[in-house]
Phi, psi and omega in degrees: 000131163314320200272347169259015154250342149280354165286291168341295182285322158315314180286299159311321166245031170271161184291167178296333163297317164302291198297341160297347186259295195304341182267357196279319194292278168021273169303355198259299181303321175311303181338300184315280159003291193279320180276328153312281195306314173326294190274354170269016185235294182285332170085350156210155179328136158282058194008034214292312183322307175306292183295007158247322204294180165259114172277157195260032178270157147288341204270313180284319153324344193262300174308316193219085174299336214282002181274007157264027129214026131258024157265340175279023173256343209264123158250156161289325199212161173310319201309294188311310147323323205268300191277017190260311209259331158314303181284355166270346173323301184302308175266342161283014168268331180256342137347278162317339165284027190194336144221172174270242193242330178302304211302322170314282173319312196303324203282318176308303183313292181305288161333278190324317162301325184289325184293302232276346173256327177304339153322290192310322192285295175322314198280306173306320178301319196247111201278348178274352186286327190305136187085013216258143187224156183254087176273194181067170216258013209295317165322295241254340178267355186276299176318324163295336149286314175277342178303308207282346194276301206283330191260329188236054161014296158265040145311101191265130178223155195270110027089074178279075223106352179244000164090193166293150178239100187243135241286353172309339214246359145325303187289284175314330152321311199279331189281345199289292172321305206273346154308286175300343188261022193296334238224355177261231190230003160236068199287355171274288175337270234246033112328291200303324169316290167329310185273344177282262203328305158311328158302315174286321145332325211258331172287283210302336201261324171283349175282318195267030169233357153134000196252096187252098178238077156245358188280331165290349142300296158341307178285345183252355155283356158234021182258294219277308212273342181262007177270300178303348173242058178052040153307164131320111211272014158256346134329300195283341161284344187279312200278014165310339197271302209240102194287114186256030157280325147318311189293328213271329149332302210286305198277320202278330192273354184267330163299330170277003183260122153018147128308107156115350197273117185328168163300333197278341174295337218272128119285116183292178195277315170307003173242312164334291190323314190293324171255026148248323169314292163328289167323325196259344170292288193255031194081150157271018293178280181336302195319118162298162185300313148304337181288291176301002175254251339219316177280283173338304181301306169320297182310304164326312163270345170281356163288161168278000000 
């Protein structure tokens, strides 16, 4: 069918951002499905949801540990899908001006773990949460706002009444609703909220000290993807150390290096990367005096 080769060819050559959208729609609609066919076949619903959501039992969590990462893909109602995936469009676009599409996953991922156990921990501590169960993709996009708030502060985005904004009083906003809303009836949400905005905090302050971490994720998700396409495990151990877009980095910047130029001349691409990056946040102004011999040296081995 055309229209499912064009879904296809979307997902294969769209950004990580695309493709972080098509699974959610995706998985929202199968949900859907399996419970239509459940009641046109059988005459009653399937529970499909329980066996995805995250429960706020520890004991029932354990039992189907793999529900701390398919409930941030899982929504309840169209609604609830339309404004999660709006809102990662929007601020994932901005995201993305500044990193990449690895970093986009790992943080989306990492958020979500991060919502989904302070859930577990708030619902065992506060005993009326018991029976309480957690979907949706919202931890993991509130992290992915506040990482862009907490790394470029003063960022401006457009508003429909309000004009430019800039996006810290966005983050803050968002975090501020799921505070006041503790007292309300989906008080396991915007727990989950909460521990998603910290995770994002918590990146962005480690990226701007030289620290990504998202990256041992990233690596172990490329470990499990090279065993299926018949790496060597021991190939695939190397890459806990070593990333191999890093190496690869690495090997492509040692081909390109000058005859004769000491080590001390090489700038790696992840440090390039960090100072351009730096320049497009702050200026060259920003740039320490090494960051700019560091930049020079670069600009140097990349002439013909």
């Amino acid at each position: 069918m055309a229209f499912i080769d064009d879904i296809k060819r979307t997902y294969s050559q769209g950004s990580m951002l695309m493709r972080l959208i098509l699974i959610n729609i995706g998985v929202f609609i199968l949900i859907r499905l399996l419970a239509f066919g459940a009641v046109l076949f059988s005459g009653s619903s399937f529970p499909v949801l329980q066996w995805v959501e995250l429960p706020g039992d520890w004991w029932l969590a354990l039992r189907r540990p793999w529900t701390l990462v398919t409930y941030m893909f899982v929504h309840n109602d169209l609604w609830h899908i339309l404004f999660n995936m709006l809102w990662l469009y929007w601020l994932g676009r901005i995201f993305m001006e500044f990193f990449s599409s690895k970093q986009l996953s790992g943080l989306y991922i990492l958020g979500g773990l991060g919502g989904g156990a302070l859930y577990l921990l708030c619902s065992n501590l506060l005993g009326h949460l018991h029976g309480s169960a957690l979907i949706g993709s919202s931890a993991a996009v509130i992290a992915i706002v506040v990482a862009a708030a907490v790394y470029v502060p003063d960022y401006k985005i457009g508003l429909l009444f309000l004009g430019q904004v800039a996006i810290k009083w966005v983050a803050l906003v968002t975090v501020l609703i799921a505070v006041l809303s503790l007292d309300g009836g989906n008080i396991g949400g915007n727990i989950a909220h909460l521990g998603g905005a910290a995770v994002g905090a918590w990146y962005a302050l480690r990226i701007k000290r030289g620290r990504d971490i998202t990256r041992p994720l990233n690596a172990m998700i490329d470990a499990v993807v090279g065993l299926f396409n018949g790496r060597s495990i021991k190939k695939v151990a190397s890459q806990w150390r070593q990333p191999a877009a890093d190496r690869s980095r690495q090997q492509d910047a040692a081909q390109r290096q000058p005859r004769g130029a000491r080590p001390a001349d090489i700038v790696s691409e992840e440090e390039l990367d960090n100072i351009l990056r730096k320049i497009k946040v702050a200026g060259y102004d920003a740039l320490t005096d090494a960051e700019k011999d560091k930049l020079f040296k670069a600009s140097r081995r990349r002439e013909p």
